[in-house]
XYZ file of N, CA and C in Angstrom:
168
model
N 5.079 26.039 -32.226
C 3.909 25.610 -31.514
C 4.342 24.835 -30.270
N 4.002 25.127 -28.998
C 3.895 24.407 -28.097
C 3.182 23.077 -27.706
N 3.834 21.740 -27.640
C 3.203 20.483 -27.155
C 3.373 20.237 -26.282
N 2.228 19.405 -25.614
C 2.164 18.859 -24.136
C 1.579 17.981 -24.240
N 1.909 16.862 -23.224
C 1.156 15.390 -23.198
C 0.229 15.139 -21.643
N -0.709 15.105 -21.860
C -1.233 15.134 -20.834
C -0.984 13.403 -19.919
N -1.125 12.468 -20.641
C -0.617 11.262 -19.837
C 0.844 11.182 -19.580
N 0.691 10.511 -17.876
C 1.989 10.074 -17.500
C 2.682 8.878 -18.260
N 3.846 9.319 -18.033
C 5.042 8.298 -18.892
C 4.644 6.854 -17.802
N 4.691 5.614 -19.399
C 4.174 4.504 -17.986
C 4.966 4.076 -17.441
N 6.082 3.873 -17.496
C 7.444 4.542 -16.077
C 7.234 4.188 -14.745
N 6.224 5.751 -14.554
C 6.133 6.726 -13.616
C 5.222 5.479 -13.359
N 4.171 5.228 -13.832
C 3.009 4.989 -13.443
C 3.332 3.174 -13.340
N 3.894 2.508 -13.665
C 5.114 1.430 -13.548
C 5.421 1.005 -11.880
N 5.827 2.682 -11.590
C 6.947 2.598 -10.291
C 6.256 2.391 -9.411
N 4.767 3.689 -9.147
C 3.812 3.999 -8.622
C 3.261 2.640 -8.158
N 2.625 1.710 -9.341
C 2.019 0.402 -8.839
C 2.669 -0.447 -8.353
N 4.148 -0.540 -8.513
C 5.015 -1.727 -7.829
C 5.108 -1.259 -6.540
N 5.200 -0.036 -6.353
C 5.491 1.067 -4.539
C 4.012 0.317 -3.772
N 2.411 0.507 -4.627
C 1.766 0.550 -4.062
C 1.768 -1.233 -3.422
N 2.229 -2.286 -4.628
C 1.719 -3.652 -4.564
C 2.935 -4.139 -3.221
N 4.124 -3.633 -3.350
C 4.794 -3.729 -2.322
C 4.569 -3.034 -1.200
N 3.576 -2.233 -0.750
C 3.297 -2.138 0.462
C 2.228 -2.639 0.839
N 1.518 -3.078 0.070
C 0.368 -4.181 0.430
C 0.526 -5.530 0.772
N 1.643 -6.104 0.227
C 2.726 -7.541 0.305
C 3.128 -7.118 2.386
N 3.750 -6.342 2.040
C 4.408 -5.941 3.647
C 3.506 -5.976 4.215
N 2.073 -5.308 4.266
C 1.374 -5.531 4.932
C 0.619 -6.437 5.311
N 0.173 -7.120 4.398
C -0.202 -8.607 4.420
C 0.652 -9.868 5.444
N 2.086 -9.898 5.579
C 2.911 -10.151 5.666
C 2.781 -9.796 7.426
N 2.738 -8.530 7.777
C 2.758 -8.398 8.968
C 1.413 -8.720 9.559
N 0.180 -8.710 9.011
C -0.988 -8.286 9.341
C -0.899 -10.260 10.063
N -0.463 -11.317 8.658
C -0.260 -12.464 9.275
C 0.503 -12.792 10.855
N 2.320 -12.282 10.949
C 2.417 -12.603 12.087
C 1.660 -12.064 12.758
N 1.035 -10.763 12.879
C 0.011 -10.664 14.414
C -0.957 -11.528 14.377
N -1.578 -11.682 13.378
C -2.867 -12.632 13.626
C -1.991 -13.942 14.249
N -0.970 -14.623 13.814
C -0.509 -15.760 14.919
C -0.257 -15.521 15.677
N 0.336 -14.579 16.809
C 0.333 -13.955 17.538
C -0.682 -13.869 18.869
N -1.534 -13.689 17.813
C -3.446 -13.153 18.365
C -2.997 -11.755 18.864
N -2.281 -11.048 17.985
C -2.085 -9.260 18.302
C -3.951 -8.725 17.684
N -4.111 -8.226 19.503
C -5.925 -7.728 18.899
C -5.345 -6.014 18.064
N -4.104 -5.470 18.381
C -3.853 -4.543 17.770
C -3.636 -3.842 16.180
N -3.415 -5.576 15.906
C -3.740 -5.279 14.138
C -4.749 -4.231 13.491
N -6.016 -4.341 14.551
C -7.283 -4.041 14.014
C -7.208 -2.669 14.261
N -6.316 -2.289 14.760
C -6.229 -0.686 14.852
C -5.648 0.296 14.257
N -4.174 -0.468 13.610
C -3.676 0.032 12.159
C -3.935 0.333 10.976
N -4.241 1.522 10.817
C -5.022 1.538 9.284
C -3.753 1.205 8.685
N -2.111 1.335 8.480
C -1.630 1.145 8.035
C -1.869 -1.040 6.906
N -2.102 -1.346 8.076
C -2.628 -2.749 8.049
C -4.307 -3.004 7.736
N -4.900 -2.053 8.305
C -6.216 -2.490 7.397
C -6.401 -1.850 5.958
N -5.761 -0.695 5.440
C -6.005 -0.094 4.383
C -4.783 0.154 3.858
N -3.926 -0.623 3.478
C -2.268 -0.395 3.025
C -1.756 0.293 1.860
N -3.201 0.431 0.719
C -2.913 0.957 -0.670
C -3.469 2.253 -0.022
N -3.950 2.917 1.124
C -4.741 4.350 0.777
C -3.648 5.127 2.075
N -3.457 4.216 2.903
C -2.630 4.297 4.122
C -1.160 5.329 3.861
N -0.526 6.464 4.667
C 0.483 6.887 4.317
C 1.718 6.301 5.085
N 2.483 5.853 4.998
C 3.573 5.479 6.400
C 3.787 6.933 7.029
């Protein structure tokens, strides 16, 4: 008989959320120095306004 597991190993899904929480940290991170800055360009980066949906 053939088995299959339909959920991901939580691992995978482990790696996935630390990838996503660390590019939200970075972004946060940068989004601050521009705002000291007064970079009006922040506001144009989706990378920086939307960092979890955002692709680099």
């Amino acid at each position: 008989m053939i088995e299959a597991e339909a959920r991901p190993p939580l691992a995978a899904l482990a790696a996935r959320l630390a990838h996503k929480a660390a590019r939200i940290a970075q972004a946060r991170a940068e989004n601050a120095v521009r705002a000291r800055r007064g970079d009006p360009a922040r506001w144009r980066s989706a990378r920086l306004l939307w960092p979890a949906f955002a692709e680099d």
